[in-house]
């Protein structure tokens, strides 16, 4: 709405004076506001200072004065001119009331002053339009325009006492094309014939007296420059998700051109939701906001408690000719995301388990052998006598590791049966046949390697070793355990078969100290590795106390 007061442009301006005494120098009273009124009509004049300063009601006092008078205007309601709260009321104005009025607001140490000029116009009796005092309003052709009766605002708080009638060119308007809406009214589908002189007449009842108020409005129907169509911005026939029993709140946002008045409502099956759902689903009041070149109207829909029947129902927002709906559906679980998530978690767990297994493989297997399968502890009935055939270079004679440590740990503590050449062979048998036979009766072949000896030529020196290695490689199922007594950097001068075994099965390196007690414990890393490669069916019988002689032997040999 664009209203201008042509004859006397209505503007309120204030001088704000800050002074202890509120004495105001003459040159400061030049800036006066103007309020117009027709003879015989009531008017309420606002001081505005209280509103501008945002003061706490309890902390200031406000008084009205006629210019030049030290005596404040009375607050007695039966007086024709009186202060009504912070306003100055004339019931009704007479021609002689024209002049200046001041409003002084005192607040503890400060005080403020505003000056208002009141202009009373002679009544042009019998006229339906005041040619000297009128407002102007432009309305767009094709729209539904709201015509506003101006300046009734100061009596608005007592709305029930106001009844407004509208006239055009002296004829009262009937309700066919017009919708009366409080003190305003709406012209549906404006055309050029709607231009003209309008007048609103209101009767205001106060303390038993009736007062007539009238305003003149000159209406001009203009071709809307950019005829913005009514458009529903939201909803857009979309679906939202909500849980059963939840409170669903949506807004129908409608954009229209300025001053277009459209009725907006929410319906289901063409019935207003307020009626259909008896209060469970409610439509909100229409809120209008000015936007650039148009207006945004918002009407809410409040489903206080979502019921199963509401799922899939079309809640339609009607805005004049256009409509759009929204539907509610139960929240969908995001299965794909869920699936991907659990798969990732599964893969992670598996990877972790594999990692743990790789790191602790030996311990796990040994523990498994020990605790899970007690029946494994019985020797396997495969017709074999020895758990391992021990092969070693004879350059060190007697070897402490082979003859003392190995039997101490594997035989005494773990219960394995070993065949150690030079200890266990029976005299009087042909060497080759003994070796061949014995190896066939063994489940594992343990080869001890040592780099220190200057000529470590296994095959050349000992034909029995050649046979053993050959058997180990050719005969199926024979597993070889390679033990390095020290770090062997270069395998290239080793026999090819040894190189092959090293490559295929790897070697276990002895790092212990033969003279240390710890080296005789089957729980060390080294012995765990050996036991892991040994046939299952044995466990640590006991952590038997170490026979001191073993240590002593090694000490003497080691030196
Ligand atoms: C106004 O002042 C009174 C007393 O100082 C205080 O109780 C009240 O809360 C204030 N009101 C506001 C809106 O500040
Ligand atoms: C206020 O009244 C005084 C005398 O009462 C007068 O001289 C002065 O001009 C008036 N002020 C205005 C702005 O009319
Ligand atoms: C009028 O003012 C006096 C003192 O300023 C106050 O006591 C009284 O309550 C006021 N009356 C009304 C109706 O505001
Ligand atoms: C308004 O009416 C008064 C008498 O009621 C008269 O004195 C005055 O001249 C009139 N003014 C105009 C502008 O007609
Ligand atoms: C405006 O009024 C004239 C005369 O009554 C009429 O001929 C014309 O059709 C009207 N125009 C519209 C748009 O109603
Ligand atoms: C108000 O207007 C009506 C008719 O329009 C008239 O009969 C009545 O006397 C007026 N009242 C006053 C107080 O002017
Ligand atoms: C509807 O308009 C209101 C008020 O401007 C705004 O707060 C709300 O976000 C809008 N809703 C949608 C869905 O655009
Ligand atoms: C609306 O109409 C549809 C189809 O006729 C019906 O299934 C549904 O129950 C109706 N909704 C309400 C709230 O009456
Ligand atoms: C919807 O209505 C319920 C019940 O009256 C109310 O508690 C709730 O605040 C409303 N929701 C909104 C967003 O206004
Ligand atoms: C929404 O559906 C209505 C019919 O119910 C249709 O007239 C309108 O064009 C649709 N709006 C959108 C944005 O799809």
XYZ file of C-alpha atoms and ligand atoms in Angstrom:
699
model
C 0.000 0.000 0.000
C 1.233 3.394 -0.847
C -0.645 6.186 0.843
C 0.347 9.778 0.608
C -1.358 12.706 2.120
C -1.397 15.164 -0.658
C -2.493 18.411 0.874
C -0.426 18.318 3.948
C 2.258 15.768 3.876
C 2.052 13.941 7.113
C 5.332 13.583 8.823
C 6.264 13.487 12.411
C 9.577 14.894 13.361
C 11.052 15.472 16.700
C 13.613 17.555 18.367
C 15.313 15.641 21.051
C 16.634 17.858 23.779
C 18.795 16.588 26.481
C 18.937 18.941 29.400
C 18.485 18.822 33.127
C 15.842 21.516 33.252
C 14.196 20.960 29.888
C 14.429 24.628 29.055
C 14.548 24.746 25.293
C 16.042 27.578 23.325
C 13.710 29.143 20.711
C 15.798 28.257 17.709
C 15.477 24.605 18.636
C 11.666 24.531 18.273
C 11.609 24.881 14.565
C 11.198 21.225 13.676
C 7.522 20.542 14.118
C 5.483 17.539 13.066
C 1.993 17.845 11.642
C -1.235 16.036 12.487
C -4.407 16.751 10.546
C -8.003 16.262 11.534
C -11.425 17.328 10.307
C -13.588 19.514 12.532
C -15.907 17.444 14.680
C -13.817 14.251 14.443
C -11.760 12.582 17.129
C -7.998 12.240 16.791
C -5.325 10.518 18.853
C -1.799 11.931 18.652
C 1.144 9.803 19.497
C 4.203 11.170 21.306
C 6.468 8.486 19.829
C 9.315 9.449 22.207
C 8.516 6.483 24.439
C 8.621 4.169 21.418
C 11.802 5.630 19.955
C 13.737 5.545 23.217
C 12.622 2.010 24.182
C 12.334 3.035 27.801
C 11.081 0.984 30.694
C 7.559 2.178 31.498
C 8.359 2.465 35.185
C 11.389 4.709 34.807
C 9.988 7.848 33.176
C 7.061 10.246 33.154
C 5.460 11.720 30.016
C 3.294 14.832 29.833
C 1.568 16.830 27.100
C 1.442 20.655 27.036
C -0.193 23.211 24.810
C 2.513 25.594 23.456
C 3.334 28.252 25.974
C 1.518 26.624 28.836
C 3.336 25.416 31.935
C 0.315 23.383 32.986
C 0.134 19.864 31.615
C -2.993 18.796 29.775
C -5.306 16.846 32.076
C -5.574 13.094 32.080
C -9.275 13.149 33.013
C -11.085 11.007 30.442
C -14.228 13.154 30.430
C -12.268 16.170 29.228
C -12.594 16.927 25.482
C -8.811 17.184 25.223
C -6.959 14.834 27.525
C -3.881 12.680 27.805
C -4.793 9.059 27.146
C -1.855 6.940 28.329
C 1.000 8.504 26.353
C -1.299 9.883 23.617
C -3.100 13.190 23.277
C -6.774 12.686 22.471
C -9.211 15.209 20.992
C -12.874 14.157 21.371
C -13.621 15.824 19.080
C -11.421 18.469 17.489
C -12.673 22.015 16.969
C -11.218 24.586 14.633
C -9.588 26.453 17.529
C -7.545 23.413 18.515
C -5.153 24.117 15.655
C -1.690 24.914 17.006
C 1.379 23.497 18.635
C 1.512 20.846 21.327
C 4.586 19.582 23.139
C 5.227 16.297 24.750
C 7.924 16.116 27.442
C 9.422 12.895 28.661
C 11.378 13.029 31.919
C 13.681 10.229 32.857
C 15.794 10.473 36.053
C 18.564 12.876 34.958
C 17.505 13.438 31.359
C 14.477 14.783 29.583
C 13.246 14.808 26.008
C 10.818 17.039 24.142
C 8.849 16.710 20.933
C 6.622 19.313 19.273
C 3.604 18.483 17.119
C 1.485 20.832 15.036
C -2.183 20.042 14.829
C -4.128 21.318 11.812
C -7.929 21.177 11.984
C -9.748 21.386 8.670
C -13.248 22.724 8.250
C -15.767 20.034 7.545
C -16.860 20.017 3.945
C -20.314 18.991 4.981
C -22.278 16.603 2.791
C -19.232 15.677 0.789
C -18.302 12.059 0.372
C -14.742 12.968 -0.390
C -12.611 15.620 1.294
C -10.983 17.503 -1.530
C -8.408 19.122 0.747
C -7.506 16.170 2.862
C -7.146 12.800 1.198
C -4.803 9.831 0.892
C -3.747 8.185 -2.318
C -3.340 4.491 -3.093
C -2.299 2.681 -6.261
C -3.586 -0.825 -6.894
C -2.409 -3.189 -9.672
C -4.973 -4.273 -12.260
C -5.686 -7.982 -12.123
C -4.724 -8.339 -8.485
C -6.844 -8.706 -5.398
C -6.141 -5.380 -3.749
C -6.468 -4.408 -0.121
C -7.681 -0.815 0.486
C -6.688 0.528 3.867
C -8.566 3.060 5.999
C -5.664 5.145 7.337
C -5.012 6.735 10.700
C -7.469 4.703 12.673
C -4.494 3.126 14.363
C -4.654 5.083 17.559
C -8.158 3.824 18.304
C -7.385 0.310 17.157
C -6.755 -1.111 20.598
C -10.468 -0.717 21.149
C -11.383 -2.427 17.887
C -14.791 -3.630 18.987
C -15.828 -0.016 19.352
C -14.972 0.611 15.679
C -17.298 -0.208 12.841
C -16.151 0.784 9.390
C -18.235 1.388 6.240
C -16.873 2.006 2.796
C -18.155 4.368 0.119
C -17.194 4.914 -3.466
C -18.351 8.123 -5.136
C -20.853 8.552 -2.268
C -22.333 5.076 -2.706
C -21.858 2.478 -0.031
C -20.041 -0.595 -1.332
C -21.838 -3.914 -1.234
C -20.227 -7.253 -0.626
C -20.326 -8.750 -4.108
C -16.893 -7.965 -5.459
C -15.574 -6.806 -2.141
C -14.464 -8.607 0.944
C -14.507 -6.576 4.161
C -11.619 -7.363 6.382
C -11.464 -5.470 9.655
C -11.085 -1.788 8.950
C -9.796 -2.582 5.426
C -11.429 -4.188 2.423
C -10.349 -6.231 -0.578
C -11.232 -5.679 -4.240
C -11.100 -8.988 -6.103
C -9.533 -8.958 -9.574
C -9.011 -5.210 -9.913
C -9.932 -3.539 -13.206
C -9.555 0.020 -14.406
C -13.077 0.901 -13.237
C -11.956 0.467 -9.653
C -10.113 3.787 -9.748
C -11.973 6.557 -7.982
C -12.797 8.442 -4.815
C -13.339 6.234 -1.799
C -14.259 7.088 1.736
C -14.180 5.050 4.881
C -16.528 6.043 7.681
C -16.205 4.668 11.149
C -18.156 5.137 14.298
C -16.128 5.105 17.464
C -17.867 4.617 20.757
C -16.103 5.874 23.871
C -17.598 6.264 27.330
C -21.082 6.092 25.893
C -20.511 8.763 23.246
C -20.413 8.049 19.528
C -17.885 9.814 17.328
C -17.725 9.871 13.547
C -14.375 9.367 11.806
C -13.947 9.582 8.039
C -11.018 9.345 5.692
C -10.822 9.959 1.967
C -8.724 7.744 -0.283
C -8.061 8.362 -3.935
C -7.564 4.971 -5.577
C -5.747 4.586 -8.878
C -5.855 1.238 -10.669
C -2.553 0.822 -12.512
C -1.348 -1.777 -14.952
C 0.968 -3.952 -12.922
C 4.434 -3.431 -14.425
C 5.789 -6.852 -13.682
C 2.718 -8.865 -13.051
C 4.159 -11.383 -10.703
C 2.071 -14.495 -10.694
C 1.027 -16.200 -7.558
C 3.456 -19.001 -6.948
C 3.725 -21.585 -4.233
C 7.377 -21.668 -3.235
C 6.833 -24.505 -0.804
C 5.634 -27.245 -0.730
C 6.481 -28.468 -4.207
C 4.553 -31.743 -4.324
C 7.311 -33.250 -2.285
C 7.528 -35.912 0.373
C 9.000 -35.526 3.804
C 9.895 -38.176 6.343
C 8.582 -38.219 9.875
C 8.294 -40.719 12.686
C 4.932 -41.988 13.827
C 3.599 -39.864 16.683
C 5.897 -36.946 15.957
C 4.890 -33.306 15.556
C 5.098 -32.310 11.905
C 5.195 -28.610 11.108
C 5.315 -27.354 7.528
C 4.722 -23.955 6.030
C 3.034 -23.081 2.775
C 5.078 -20.207 1.375
C 3.321 -18.254 -1.357
C 4.784 -15.385 -3.304
C 2.384 -12.846 -4.858
C 2.638 -9.332 -6.151
C 2.156 -6.466 -3.796
C -1.318 -5.811 -2.391
C -2.619 -8.972 -3.936
C -4.830 -10.543 -1.417
C -5.261 -14.268 -1.798
C -6.708 -16.740 0.605
C -4.395 -19.596 1.488
C -5.598 -22.788 3.096
C -4.583 -26.359 3.772
C -6.946 -29.092 2.645
C -7.121 -32.862 2.441
C -9.615 -34.377 0.017
C -10.802 -30.780 -0.686
C -11.845 -30.358 2.945
C -10.185 -27.884 5.309
C -7.870 -29.743 7.662
C -9.292 -27.922 10.689
C -12.681 -29.434 9.922
C -11.509 -32.852 8.713
C -9.184 -33.632 11.607
C -11.030 -31.801 14.378
C -7.974 -30.113 15.812
C -5.341 -32.836 15.532
C -4.113 -31.141 12.377
C -4.284 -27.373 12.491
C -3.867 -24.562 9.998
C -1.966 -21.507 11.233
C -2.851 -17.840 10.765
C -1.722 -16.201 7.562
C 1.413 -14.090 7.906
C 2.324 -11.594 5.196
C 5.810 -10.260 4.582
C 6.810 -7.540 2.147
C 9.451 -8.652 -0.287
C 11.087 -6.853 -3.151
C 8.318 -6.182 -5.652
C 5.936 -8.558 -3.992
C 4.608 -10.206 -0.938
C 5.355 -13.493 0.784
C 2.472 -15.120 2.581
C 2.990 -18.015 4.951
C 0.360 -20.362 6.359
C 1.527 -23.203 8.532
C 0.235 -26.744 8.888
C 0.721 -28.328 12.271
C 0.193 -32.070 12.564
C 0.352 -32.297 16.329
C 0.680 -36.077 16.413
C 1.370 -38.030 13.243
C -0.935 -41.022 12.757
C -0.395 -44.004 10.471
C -3.276 -42.848 8.223
C -1.415 -39.597 7.524
C 1.302 -41.443 5.633
C 0.727 -41.004 1.915
C -2.131 -38.508 2.358
C -1.846 -35.428 0.155
C -1.891 -32.275 2.271
C -2.724 -29.657 -0.332
C -1.981 -25.979 0.082
C -4.409 -23.874 -1.967
C -3.368 -20.323 -2.799
C -6.034 -18.783 -5.000
C -5.864 -20.643 -8.290
C -2.700 -22.634 -7.587
C -2.155 -25.622 -5.367
C 0.677 -27.839 -4.264
C 0.814 -30.714 -1.867
C 3.131 -32.409 0.549
C 3.050 -36.023 1.665
C 4.578 -37.621 4.709
C 6.255 -40.991 4.700
C 7.847 -43.165 7.347
C 11.594 -42.651 7.583
C 13.448 -45.110 5.370
C 16.383 -46.795 6.921
C 19.432 -46.203 4.833
C 20.132 -49.845 4.093
C 22.875 -49.288 1.576
C 24.889 -47.087 3.857
C 24.240 -49.534 6.647
C 25.414 -52.433 4.487
C 28.551 -50.661 3.321
C 29.301 -49.689 6.903
C 28.937 -53.196 8.262
C 30.936 -54.664 5.386
C 33.740 -52.219 6.065
C 33.616 -53.114 9.737
C 33.675 -56.812 8.887
C 36.648 -56.393 6.550
C 38.437 -54.437 9.244
C 37.785 -57.104 11.856
C 38.958 -59.850 9.498
C 42.089 -57.885 8.635
C 42.722 -57.392 12.329
C 42.255 -61.091 13.030
C 44.595 -62.014 10.174
C 47.171 -59.566 11.498
C 46.854 -60.971 15.006
C 47.150 -64.488 13.615
C 50.272 -63.614 11.630
C 51.883 -61.956 14.619
C 51.051 -64.657 17.132
C 50.714 -67.652 14.833
C 53.197 -69.784 16.691
C 51.754 -69.046 20.103
C 48.251 -69.684 18.868
C 49.131 -73.027 17.313
C 51.107 -74.131 20.343
C 48.324 -73.084 22.662
C 45.818 -74.852 20.443
C 47.878 -78.039 20.459
C 48.208 -77.826 24.194
C 44.733 -76.971 25.287
C 42.234 -77.786 22.615
C 43.116 -81.306 21.586
C 44.187 -83.364 24.543
C 43.953 -86.497 22.395
C 46.723 -85.151 20.189
C 49.051 -85.655 23.048
C 49.110 -89.306 22.282
C 51.689 -90.201 19.771
C 50.448 -90.502 16.275
C 50.276 -94.112 15.138
C 52.155 -93.701 11.884
C 54.672 -96.425 12.577
C 57.490 -93.973 13.064
C 59.815 -94.116 16.019
C 61.494 -90.745 16.069
C 60.046 -87.297 16.062
C 63.134 -85.879 14.446
C 66.389 -86.922 12.920
C 69.099 -84.469 13.874
C 71.786 -83.753 11.331
C 74.752 -81.549 12.176
C 78.275 -80.805 11.026
C 80.703 -82.921 12.872
C 83.384 -80.318 12.922
C 82.598 -79.521 16.523
C 82.832 -82.649 18.429
C 81.036 -83.031 20.749
C 78.624 -80.200 19.981
C 77.078 -78.670 23.063
C 73.928 -77.460 21.323
C 73.187 -80.785 19.660
C 74.183 -83.077 22.432
C 73.081 -81.100 25.444
C 70.655 -78.289 24.735
C 68.548 -79.982 22.061
C 67.920 -83.162 24.079
C 67.430 -81.153 27.273
C 64.642 -79.078 25.760
C 63.004 -81.233 23.129
C 63.382 -84.609 24.812
C 63.309 -83.911 28.492
C 61.017 -80.954 28.603
C 58.819 -81.496 25.566
C 58.844 -85.245 25.412
C 60.028 -85.645 21.838
C 62.128 -88.547 20.719
C 65.172 -87.529 18.737
C 67.671 -89.495 16.741
C 71.060 -87.861 17.068
C 73.865 -89.363 15.058
C 76.823 -90.123 17.204
C 74.627 -90.767 20.191
C 71.888 -93.085 19.145
C 73.250 -95.271 16.348
C 73.640 -98.904 17.118
C 77.059 -100.331 16.456
C 77.607 -103.006 13.872
C 75.165 -101.919 11.230
C 75.994 -100.747 7.784
C 76.120 -96.944 7.888
C 74.029 -96.175 4.839
C 71.259 -98.625 5.603
C 71.071 -97.360 9.192
C 70.702 -93.787 8.085
C 68.141 -94.609 5.437
C 66.093 -96.663 7.837
C 66.283 -94.199 10.666
C 65.243 -91.288 8.531
C 62.271 -93.245 7.269
C 61.321 -93.739 10.900
C 61.545 -90.028 11.676
C 58.839 -87.441 11.305
C 61.104 -84.430 10.940
C 64.627 -83.721 9.830
C 66.487 -81.120 11.840
C 69.575 -79.737 10.119
C 71.945 -77.674 12.215
C 74.057 -75.171 10.278
C 77.051 -73.247 11.458
C 79.047 -70.798 9.439
C 82.085 -70.691 11.636
C 83.673 -73.950 10.485
C 86.232 -73.278 7.763
C 85.153 -76.085 5.446
C 81.501 -76.655 5.842
C 80.986 -79.118 3.106
C 78.204 -81.283 4.286
C 77.834 -83.494 1.311
C 81.452 -84.169 0.662
C 82.284 -84.933 4.260
C 79.317 -86.989 5.241
C 77.537 -89.216 2.771
C 74.861 -89.984 5.378
C 73.875 -86.368 5.304
C 73.543 -86.484 1.591
C 71.185 -89.408 1.880
C 69.250 -87.679 4.627
C 68.781 -84.513 2.660
C 67.893 -86.473 -0.412
C 65.284 -88.419 1.484
C 63.919 -85.324 3.064
C 63.461 -83.668 -0.278
C 62.233 -86.605 -2.268
C 60.151 -88.502 0.227
C 56.811 -86.904 0.554
C 55.713 -85.458 3.832
C 59.095 -85.044 5.432
C 59.485 -81.621 6.865
C 62.873 -80.070 7.363
C 63.740 -77.708 10.216
C 66.789 -75.613 9.489
C 68.536 -74.193 12.529
C 71.337 -71.673 12.135
C 73.578 -71.561 15.123
C 74.883 -68.209 13.982
C 74.080 -65.735 11.286
C 74.881 -67.241 7.913
C 75.232 -64.446 5.430
C 76.149 -66.400 2.379
C 74.387 -69.572 1.375
C 76.075 -69.750 -2.022
C 78.766 -72.157 -0.880
C 76.160 -74.406 0.710
C 74.896 -77.472 -1.128
C 72.024 -76.766 -3.474
C 69.616 -78.872 -1.460
C 70.282 -76.765 1.637
C 69.800 -73.602 -0.372
C 66.501 -74.993 -1.575
C 65.303 -75.845 1.919
C 66.349 -72.453 3.213
C 64.442 -70.783 0.423
C 61.349 -72.887 0.850
C 61.027 -73.250 4.594
C 63.344 -70.573 5.963
C 65.656 -71.100 8.885
C 65.400 -70.535 12.624
C 68.300 -68.642 14.019
C 69.695 -69.444 17.429
C 70.482 -66.288 19.287
C 70.634 -67.634 22.794
C 73.635 -68.078 24.970
C 74.419 -71.723 25.603
C 75.646 -70.923 29.071
C 72.457 -69.180 30.089
C 69.662 -70.876 31.944
C 67.057 -69.022 29.873
C 68.182 -70.842 26.736
C 66.829 -74.104 28.131
C 63.281 -72.857 28.506
C 60.858 -74.154 25.842
C 58.887 -70.896 26.187
C 61.525 -68.751 24.519
C 60.872 -67.466 21.060
C 63.437 -69.750 19.510
C 62.065 -72.927 21.063
C 58.520 -71.909 20.286
C 59.491 -71.647 16.638
C 61.105 -75.082 16.760
C 58.167 -76.624 18.589
C 55.809 -75.072 16.092
C 57.591 -76.932 13.304
C 57.831 -80.139 15.274
C 55.017 -82.655 14.953
C 52.040 -81.925 17.185
C 51.223 -84.214 20.052
C 53.648 -82.978 22.629
C 53.565 -80.299 25.184
C 55.870 -79.001 27.779
C 55.885 -81.743 30.326
C 57.302 -79.514 32.944
C 59.644 -76.693 33.434
C 61.996 -79.178 35.009
C 64.827 -77.708 36.982
C 67.828 -77.559 34.780
C 70.453 -80.112 35.523
C 73.466 -78.088 36.527
C 75.794 -80.476 34.755
C 74.317 -79.479 31.393
C 75.220 -75.901 32.026
C 78.612 -76.830 33.216
C 79.232 -79.011 30.209
C 78.338 -76.200 27.898
C 80.474 -73.790 29.786
C 83.510 -75.985 29.433
C 82.776 -76.715 25.799
C 81.906 -73.091 25.009
C 85.263 -71.825 26.123
C 11.364 -2.135 34.428
O 11.862 -1.742 35.682
C 11.359 -2.473 36.790
C 11.878 -1.841 38.070
O 13.130 -1.315 37.868
C 11.759 -3.944 36.631
O 11.225 -4.722 37.685
C 11.243 -4.450 35.298
O 11.717 -5.788 35.109
C 11.731 -3.592 34.145
N 11.102 -4.042 32.928
C 11.799 -4.204 31.804
C 11.010 -4.668 30.633
O 12.975 -3.958 31.731
C 4.307 29.208 21.177
O 3.604 30.199 21.902
C 4.343 31.348 22.009
C 3.504 32.318 22.866
O 2.605 31.599 23.622
C 4.585 31.984 20.668
O 5.350 33.142 20.803
C 5.318 31.000 19.821
O 5.453 31.511 18.516
C 4.577 29.707 19.780
N 5.368 28.797 19.092
C 5.043 28.361 17.905
C 6.019 27.409 17.290
O 4.019 28.718 17.384
C -3.694 11.225 36.160
O -2.491 11.708 36.720
C -2.391 11.573 38.129
C -1.108 12.213 38.577
O -0.300 12.585 37.548
C -2.488 10.142 38.533
O -2.430 9.983 39.922
C -3.738 9.531 37.995
O -3.762 8.138 38.255
C -3.852 9.741 36.475
N -5.159 9.267 36.035
C -5.296 8.505 34.964
C -6.689 8.128 34.610
O -4.331 8.143 34.317
C -13.519 27.426 9.073
O -14.667 27.682 9.905
C -14.453 28.762 10.777
C -15.697 28.909 11.584
O -16.210 27.667 11.983
C -14.162 29.997 9.972
O -13.901 31.047 10.831
C -12.981 29.803 9.068
O -12.783 30.884 8.249
C -13.163 28.603 8.209
N -11.954 28.349 7.466
C -11.954 27.984 6.221
C -10.607 27.800 5.587
O -12.968 27.816 5.598
C -15.874 -0.150 -16.872
O -17.104 0.566 -16.897
C -17.581 0.796 -18.206
C -18.808 1.643 -18.070
O -19.631 1.202 -17.036
C -17.852 -0.518 -18.879
O -18.276 -0.267 -20.189
C -16.577 -1.325 -18.926
O -16.827 -2.599 -19.440
C -16.042 -1.498 -17.522
N -14.779 -2.143 -17.609
C -14.513 -3.227 -16.939
C -13.126 -3.776 -17.142
O -15.313 -3.768 -16.208
C -22.341 10.763 12.677
O -22.849 10.566 11.367
C -24.205 10.245 11.319
C -24.596 10.032 9.887
O -23.508 9.884 9.073
C -25.010 11.377 11.915
O -26.367 11.003 11.930
C -24.528 11.622 13.333
O -25.211 12.718 13.859
C -23.067 11.896 13.355
N -22.601 12.009 14.723
C -21.827 12.989 15.133
C -21.459 12.969 16.571
O -21.425 13.842 14.360
C 8.784 -19.876 4.353
O 8.882 -18.527 4.720
C 9.313 -18.309 6.051
C 9.253 -16.812 6.344
O 10.048 -16.076 5.454
C 10.715 -18.862 6.217
O 11.126 -18.716 7.550
C 10.711 -20.339 5.860
O 12.027 -20.822 5.910
C 10.139 -20.545 4.471
N 10.009 -21.962 4.276
C 10.445 -22.550 3.167
C 10.261 -24.003 3.108
O 10.960 -21.914 2.248
C -9.158 -39.023 1.331
O -9.597 -39.748 0.203
C -8.935 -40.985 0.026
C -9.428 -41.580 -1.262
O -10.819 -41.393 -1.421
C -9.211 -41.887 1.223
O -8.516 -43.085 1.075
C -8.749 -41.192 2.473
O -9.075 -41.966 3.614
C -9.380 -39.839 2.597
N -8.769 -39.173 3.724
C -9.466 -38.684 4.749
C -8.675 -38.059 5.846
O -10.665 -38.743 4.777
C 1.824 -27.471 16.951
O 0.721 -27.632 17.843
C 1.109 -28.157 19.124
C -0.161 -28.387 19.915
O -0.962 -27.224 19.959
C 2.019 -27.164 19.810
O 2.439 -27.679 21.041
C 3.243 -26.939 18.945
O 4.071 -25.949 19.509
C 2.836 -26.508 17.544
N 4.013 -26.438 16.736
C 4.484 -25.307 16.235
C 5.746 -25.392 15.479
O 3.891 -24.225 16.367
C 1.692 -30.169 -7.837
O 0.523 -30.936 -8.062
C -0.580 -30.169 -8.545
C -1.748 -31.088 -8.639
O -2.039 -31.608 -7.370
C -0.218 -29.547 -9.889
O -1.298 -28.746 -10.320
C 1.018 -28.698 -9.709
O 1.434 -28.169 -10.942
C 2.138 -29.488 -9.109
N 3.224 -28.584 -8.823
C 4.482 -28.891 -9.021
C 5.494 -27.885 -8.641
O 4.806 -29.953 -9.515
